[in-house]
PDB file of C-alpha atoms in Angstrom:
ATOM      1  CA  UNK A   1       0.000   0.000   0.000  1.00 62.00           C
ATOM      2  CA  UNK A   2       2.904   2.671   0.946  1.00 65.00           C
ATOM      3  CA  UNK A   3       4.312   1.376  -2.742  1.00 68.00           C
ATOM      4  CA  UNK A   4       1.314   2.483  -4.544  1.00 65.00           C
ATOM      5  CA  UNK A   5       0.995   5.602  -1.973  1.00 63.00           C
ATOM      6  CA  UNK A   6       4.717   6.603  -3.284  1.00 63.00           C
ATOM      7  CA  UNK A   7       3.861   6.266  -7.228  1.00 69.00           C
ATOM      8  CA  UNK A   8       0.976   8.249  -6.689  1.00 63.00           C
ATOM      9  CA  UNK A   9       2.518  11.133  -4.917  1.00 63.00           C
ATOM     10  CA  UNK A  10       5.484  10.909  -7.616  1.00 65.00           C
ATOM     11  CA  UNK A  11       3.144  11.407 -10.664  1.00 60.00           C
ATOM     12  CA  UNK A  12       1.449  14.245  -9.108  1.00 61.00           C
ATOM     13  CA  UNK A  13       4.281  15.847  -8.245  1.00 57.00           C
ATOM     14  CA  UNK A  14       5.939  15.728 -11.837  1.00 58.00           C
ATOM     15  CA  UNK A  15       2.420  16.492 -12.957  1.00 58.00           C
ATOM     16  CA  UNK A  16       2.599  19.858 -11.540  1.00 59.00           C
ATOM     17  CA  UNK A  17       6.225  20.521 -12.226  1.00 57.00           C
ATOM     18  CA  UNK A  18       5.091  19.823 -15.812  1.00 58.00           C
ATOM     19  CA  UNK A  19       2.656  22.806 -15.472  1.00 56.00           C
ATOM     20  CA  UNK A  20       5.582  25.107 -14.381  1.00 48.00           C
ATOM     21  CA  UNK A  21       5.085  28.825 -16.118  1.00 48.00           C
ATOM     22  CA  UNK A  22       7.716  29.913 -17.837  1.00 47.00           C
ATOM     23  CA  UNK A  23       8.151  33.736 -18.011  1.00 47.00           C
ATOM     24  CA  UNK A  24       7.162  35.113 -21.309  1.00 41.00           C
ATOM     25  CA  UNK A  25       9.282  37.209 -23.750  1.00 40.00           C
ATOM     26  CA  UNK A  26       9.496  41.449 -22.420  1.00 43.00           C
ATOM     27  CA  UNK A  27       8.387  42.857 -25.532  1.00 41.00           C
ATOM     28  CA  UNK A  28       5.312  41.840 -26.999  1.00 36.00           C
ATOM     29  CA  UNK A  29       4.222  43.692 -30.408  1.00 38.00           C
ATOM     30  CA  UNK A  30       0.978  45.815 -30.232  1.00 41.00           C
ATOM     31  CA  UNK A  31      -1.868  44.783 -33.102  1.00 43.00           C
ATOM     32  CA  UNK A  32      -1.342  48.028 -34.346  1.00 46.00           C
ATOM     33  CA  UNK A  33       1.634  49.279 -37.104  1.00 47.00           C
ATOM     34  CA  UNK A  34       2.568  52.420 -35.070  1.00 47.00           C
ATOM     35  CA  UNK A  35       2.800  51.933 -31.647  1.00 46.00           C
ATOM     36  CA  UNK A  36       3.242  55.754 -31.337  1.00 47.00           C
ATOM     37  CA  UNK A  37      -0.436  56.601 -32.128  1.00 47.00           C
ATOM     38  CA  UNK A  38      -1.513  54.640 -29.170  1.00 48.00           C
ATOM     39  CA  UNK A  39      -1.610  57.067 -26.669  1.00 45.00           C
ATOM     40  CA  UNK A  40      -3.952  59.329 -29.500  1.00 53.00           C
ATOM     41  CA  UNK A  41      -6.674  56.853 -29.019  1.00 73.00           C
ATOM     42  CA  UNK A  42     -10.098  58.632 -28.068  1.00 84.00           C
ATOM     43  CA  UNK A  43     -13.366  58.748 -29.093  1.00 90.00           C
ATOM     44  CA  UNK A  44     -15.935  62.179 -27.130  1.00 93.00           C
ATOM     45  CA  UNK A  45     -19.502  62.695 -27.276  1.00 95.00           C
ATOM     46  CA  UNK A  46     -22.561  64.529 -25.926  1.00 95.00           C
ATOM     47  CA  UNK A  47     -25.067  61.658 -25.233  1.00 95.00           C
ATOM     48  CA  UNK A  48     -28.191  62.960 -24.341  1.00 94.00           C
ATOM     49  CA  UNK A  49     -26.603  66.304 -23.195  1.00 94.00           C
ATOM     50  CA  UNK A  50     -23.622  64.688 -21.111  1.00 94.00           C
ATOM     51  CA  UNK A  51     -20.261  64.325 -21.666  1.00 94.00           C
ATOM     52  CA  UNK A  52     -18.619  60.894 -22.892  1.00 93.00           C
ATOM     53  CA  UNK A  53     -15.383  59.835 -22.909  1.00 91.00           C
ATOM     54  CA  UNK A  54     -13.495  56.309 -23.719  1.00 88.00           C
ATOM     55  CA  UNK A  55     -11.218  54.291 -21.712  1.00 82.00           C
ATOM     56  CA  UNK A  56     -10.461  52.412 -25.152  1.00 82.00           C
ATOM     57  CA  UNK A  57     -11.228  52.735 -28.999  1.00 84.00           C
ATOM     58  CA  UNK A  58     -10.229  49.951 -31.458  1.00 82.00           C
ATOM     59  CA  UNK A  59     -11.067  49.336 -35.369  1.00 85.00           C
ATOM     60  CA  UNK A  60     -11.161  46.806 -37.619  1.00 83.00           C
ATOM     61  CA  UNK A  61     -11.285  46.762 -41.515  1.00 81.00           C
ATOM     62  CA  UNK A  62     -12.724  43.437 -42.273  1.00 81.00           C
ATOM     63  CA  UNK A  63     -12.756  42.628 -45.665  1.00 73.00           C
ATOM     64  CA  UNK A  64     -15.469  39.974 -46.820  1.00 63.00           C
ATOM     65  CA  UNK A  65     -14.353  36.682 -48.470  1.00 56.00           C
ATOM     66  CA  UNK A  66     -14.883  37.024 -52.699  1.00 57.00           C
ATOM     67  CA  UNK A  67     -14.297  40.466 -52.376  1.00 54.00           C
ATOM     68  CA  UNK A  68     -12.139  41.777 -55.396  1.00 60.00           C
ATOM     69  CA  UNK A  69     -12.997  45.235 -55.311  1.00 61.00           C
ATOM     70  CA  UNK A  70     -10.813  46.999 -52.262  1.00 62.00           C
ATOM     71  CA  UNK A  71     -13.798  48.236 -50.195  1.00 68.00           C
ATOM     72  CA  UNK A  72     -14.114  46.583 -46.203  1.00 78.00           C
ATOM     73  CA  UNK A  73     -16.509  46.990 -43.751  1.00 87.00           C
ATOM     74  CA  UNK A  74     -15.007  49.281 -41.275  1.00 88.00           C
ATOM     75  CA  UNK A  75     -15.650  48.607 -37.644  1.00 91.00           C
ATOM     76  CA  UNK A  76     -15.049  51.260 -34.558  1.00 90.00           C
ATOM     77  CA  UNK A  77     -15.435  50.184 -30.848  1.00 89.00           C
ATOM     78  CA  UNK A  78     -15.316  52.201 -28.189  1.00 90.00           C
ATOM     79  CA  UNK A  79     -16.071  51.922 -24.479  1.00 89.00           C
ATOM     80  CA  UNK A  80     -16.146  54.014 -21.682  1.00 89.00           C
ATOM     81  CA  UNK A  81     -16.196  52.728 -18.078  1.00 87.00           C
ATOM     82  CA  UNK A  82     -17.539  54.738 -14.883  1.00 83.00           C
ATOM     83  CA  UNK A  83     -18.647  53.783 -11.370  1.00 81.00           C
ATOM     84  CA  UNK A  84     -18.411  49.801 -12.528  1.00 79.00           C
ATOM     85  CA  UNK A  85     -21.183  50.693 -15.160  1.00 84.00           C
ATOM     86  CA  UNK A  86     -19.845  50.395 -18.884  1.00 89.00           C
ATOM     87  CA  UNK A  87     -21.127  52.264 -21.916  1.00 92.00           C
ATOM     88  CA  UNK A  88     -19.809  51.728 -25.786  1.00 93.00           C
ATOM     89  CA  UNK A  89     -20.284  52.805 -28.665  1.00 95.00           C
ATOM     90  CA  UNK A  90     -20.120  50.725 -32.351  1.00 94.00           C
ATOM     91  CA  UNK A  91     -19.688  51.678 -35.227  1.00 94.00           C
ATOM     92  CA  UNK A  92     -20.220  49.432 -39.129  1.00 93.00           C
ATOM     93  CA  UNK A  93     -19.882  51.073 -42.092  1.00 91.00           C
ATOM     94  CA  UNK A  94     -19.740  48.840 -45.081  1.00 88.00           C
ATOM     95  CA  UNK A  95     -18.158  49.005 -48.186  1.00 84.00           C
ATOM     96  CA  UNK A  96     -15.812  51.208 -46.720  1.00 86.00           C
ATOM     97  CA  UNK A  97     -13.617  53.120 -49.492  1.00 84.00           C
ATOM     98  CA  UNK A  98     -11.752  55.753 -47.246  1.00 86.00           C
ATOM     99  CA  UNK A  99     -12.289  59.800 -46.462  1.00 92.00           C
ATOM    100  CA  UNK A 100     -15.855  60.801 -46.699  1.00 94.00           C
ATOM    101  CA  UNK A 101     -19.515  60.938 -45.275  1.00 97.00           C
ATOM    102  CA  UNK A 102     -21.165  57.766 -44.705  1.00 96.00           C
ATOM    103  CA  UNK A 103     -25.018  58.320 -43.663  1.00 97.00           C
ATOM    104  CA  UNK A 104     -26.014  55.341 -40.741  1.00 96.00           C
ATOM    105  CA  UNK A 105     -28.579  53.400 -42.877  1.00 92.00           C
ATOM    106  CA  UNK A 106     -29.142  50.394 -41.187  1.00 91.00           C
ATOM    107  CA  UNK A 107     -28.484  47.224 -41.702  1.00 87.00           C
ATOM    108  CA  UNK A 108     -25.414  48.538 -44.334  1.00 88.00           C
ATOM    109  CA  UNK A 109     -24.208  51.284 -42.038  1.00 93.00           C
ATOM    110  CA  UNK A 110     -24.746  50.807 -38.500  1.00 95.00           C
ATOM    111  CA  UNK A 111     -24.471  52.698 -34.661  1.00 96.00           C
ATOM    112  CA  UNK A 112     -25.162  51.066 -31.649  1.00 96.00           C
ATOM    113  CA  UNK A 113     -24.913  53.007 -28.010  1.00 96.00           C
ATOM    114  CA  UNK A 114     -24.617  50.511 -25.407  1.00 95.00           C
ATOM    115  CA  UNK A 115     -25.634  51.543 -21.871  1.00 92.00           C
ATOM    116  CA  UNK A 116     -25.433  48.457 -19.342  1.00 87.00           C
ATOM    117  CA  UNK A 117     -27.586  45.955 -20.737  1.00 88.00           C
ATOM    118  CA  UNK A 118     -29.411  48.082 -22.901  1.00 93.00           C
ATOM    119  CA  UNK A 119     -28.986  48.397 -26.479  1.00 95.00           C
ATOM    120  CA  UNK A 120     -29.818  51.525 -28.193  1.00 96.00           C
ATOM    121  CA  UNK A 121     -29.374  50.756 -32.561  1.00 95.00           C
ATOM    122  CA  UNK A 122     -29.427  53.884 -34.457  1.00 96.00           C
ATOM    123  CA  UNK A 123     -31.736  54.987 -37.125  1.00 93.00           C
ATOM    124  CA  UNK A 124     -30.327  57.928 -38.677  1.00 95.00           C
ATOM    125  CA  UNK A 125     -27.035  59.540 -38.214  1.00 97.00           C
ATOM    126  CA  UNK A 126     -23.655  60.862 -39.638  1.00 97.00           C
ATOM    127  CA  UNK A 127     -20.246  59.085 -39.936  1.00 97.00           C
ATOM    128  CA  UNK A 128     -17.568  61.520 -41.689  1.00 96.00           C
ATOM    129  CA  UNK A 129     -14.292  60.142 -42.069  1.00 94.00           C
ATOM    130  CA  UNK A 130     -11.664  63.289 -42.344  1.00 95.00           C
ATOM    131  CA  UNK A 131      -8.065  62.010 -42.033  1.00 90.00           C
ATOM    132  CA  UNK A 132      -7.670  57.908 -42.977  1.00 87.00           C
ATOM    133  CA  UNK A 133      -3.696  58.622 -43.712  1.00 83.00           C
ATOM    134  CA  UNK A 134      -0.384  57.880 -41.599  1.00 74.00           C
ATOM    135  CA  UNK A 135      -2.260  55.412 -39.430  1.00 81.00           C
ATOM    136  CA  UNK A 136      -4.632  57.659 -37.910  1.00 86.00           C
ATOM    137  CA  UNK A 137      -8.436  56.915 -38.801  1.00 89.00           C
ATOM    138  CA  UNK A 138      -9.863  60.556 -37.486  1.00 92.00           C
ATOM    139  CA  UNK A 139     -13.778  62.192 -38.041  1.00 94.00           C
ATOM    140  CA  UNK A 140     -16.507  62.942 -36.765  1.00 97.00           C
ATOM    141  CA  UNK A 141     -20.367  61.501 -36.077  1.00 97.00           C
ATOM    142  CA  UNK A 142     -23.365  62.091 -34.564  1.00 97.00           C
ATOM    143  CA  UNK A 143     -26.700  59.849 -34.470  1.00 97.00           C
ATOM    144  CA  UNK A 144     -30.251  59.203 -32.770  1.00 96.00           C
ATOM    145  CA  UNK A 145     -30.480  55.677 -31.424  1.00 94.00           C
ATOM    146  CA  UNK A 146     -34.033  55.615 -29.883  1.00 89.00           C
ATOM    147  CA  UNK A 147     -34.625  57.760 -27.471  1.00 91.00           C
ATOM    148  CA  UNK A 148     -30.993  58.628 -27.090  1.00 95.00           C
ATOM    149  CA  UNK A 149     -29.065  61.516 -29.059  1.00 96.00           C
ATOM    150  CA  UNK A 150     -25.512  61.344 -29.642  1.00 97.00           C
ATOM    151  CA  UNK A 151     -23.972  64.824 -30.917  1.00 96.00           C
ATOM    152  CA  UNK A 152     -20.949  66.458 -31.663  1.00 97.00           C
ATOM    153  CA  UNK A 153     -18.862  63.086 -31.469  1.00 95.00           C
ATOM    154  CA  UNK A 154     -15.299  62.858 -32.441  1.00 94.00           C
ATOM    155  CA  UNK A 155     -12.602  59.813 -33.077  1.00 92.00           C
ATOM    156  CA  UNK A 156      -9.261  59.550 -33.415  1.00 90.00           C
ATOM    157  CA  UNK A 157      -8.431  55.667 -33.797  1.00 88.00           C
ATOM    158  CA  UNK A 158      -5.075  53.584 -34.642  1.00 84.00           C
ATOM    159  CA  UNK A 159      -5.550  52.812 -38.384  1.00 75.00           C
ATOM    160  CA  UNK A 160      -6.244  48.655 -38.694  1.00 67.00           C
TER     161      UNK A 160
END
């Protein structure tokens, strides 16, 4: 019995010297081609008459599979974090082709405002791309989503 005892308490032991961590490299790359335009990340807003600010904006250029003609659907996240409550805002515009207005006419071009649990999807709106150059995607929007009016927004996110 202390035989078996022994080969048990072997294999767990090199079981969890086989799960050992090994300390990862010091410099990681960031997703993004300029890590210098990271600390330019922001995305403002009046929502319904108060002041909104992000804790984090990312995009994404996704570009569809069959697609031969160098348009993407451009995708903006942003949230904003306050008193443990979180609050984002989305942006979709498809058949993205670069500087420009791009009306929110959903499903093709979308804003969401996300309050808590709640979901607020635009109807109409504004999406105006004015600098898409040197790895800064910069503009402006503004949209109704329900009952909720977002005005004189502004973005300044890493280029994807």
């Amino acid at each position: 019995m202390n035989r078996l005892l022994l080969i048990a308490l072997s294999f767990f032991v090199l079981g969890i010297g086989a799960c050992k961590k090994t300390k990862g490299p010091d410099t990681v790359k960031s997703a993004q081609q300029d890590n210098s335009i990271d600390s330019m990340l922001l995305m403002t807003a009046l929502i319904d008459g108060r002041e909104w600010l992000t804790d984090s904006a990312y995009s994404y250029k996704v570009r569809s599979s069959g697609n031969d003609t160098g348009t993407y659907n451009l995708m903006i996240s942003a949230t904003r974090i306050k008193n443990d409550s979180a609050s984002t805002i989305t942006f979709n515009i498809s058949g993205y082709t670069g500087k420009g207005n791009y009306s929110i006419n959903p499903p093709y071009n979308t804003a969401t405002y996300y309050s808590g649990n709640q979901r607020h999807f635009a109807t109409s709106g504004l999406f105006t791309v004015l600098t898409d150059t040197g790895g800064v995607l910069a503009g402006t929007f503004r949209f109704t989503a329900d009952t909720v009016i977002v005005m004189n927004g502004t973005f300044n996110v890493a280029l994807p």
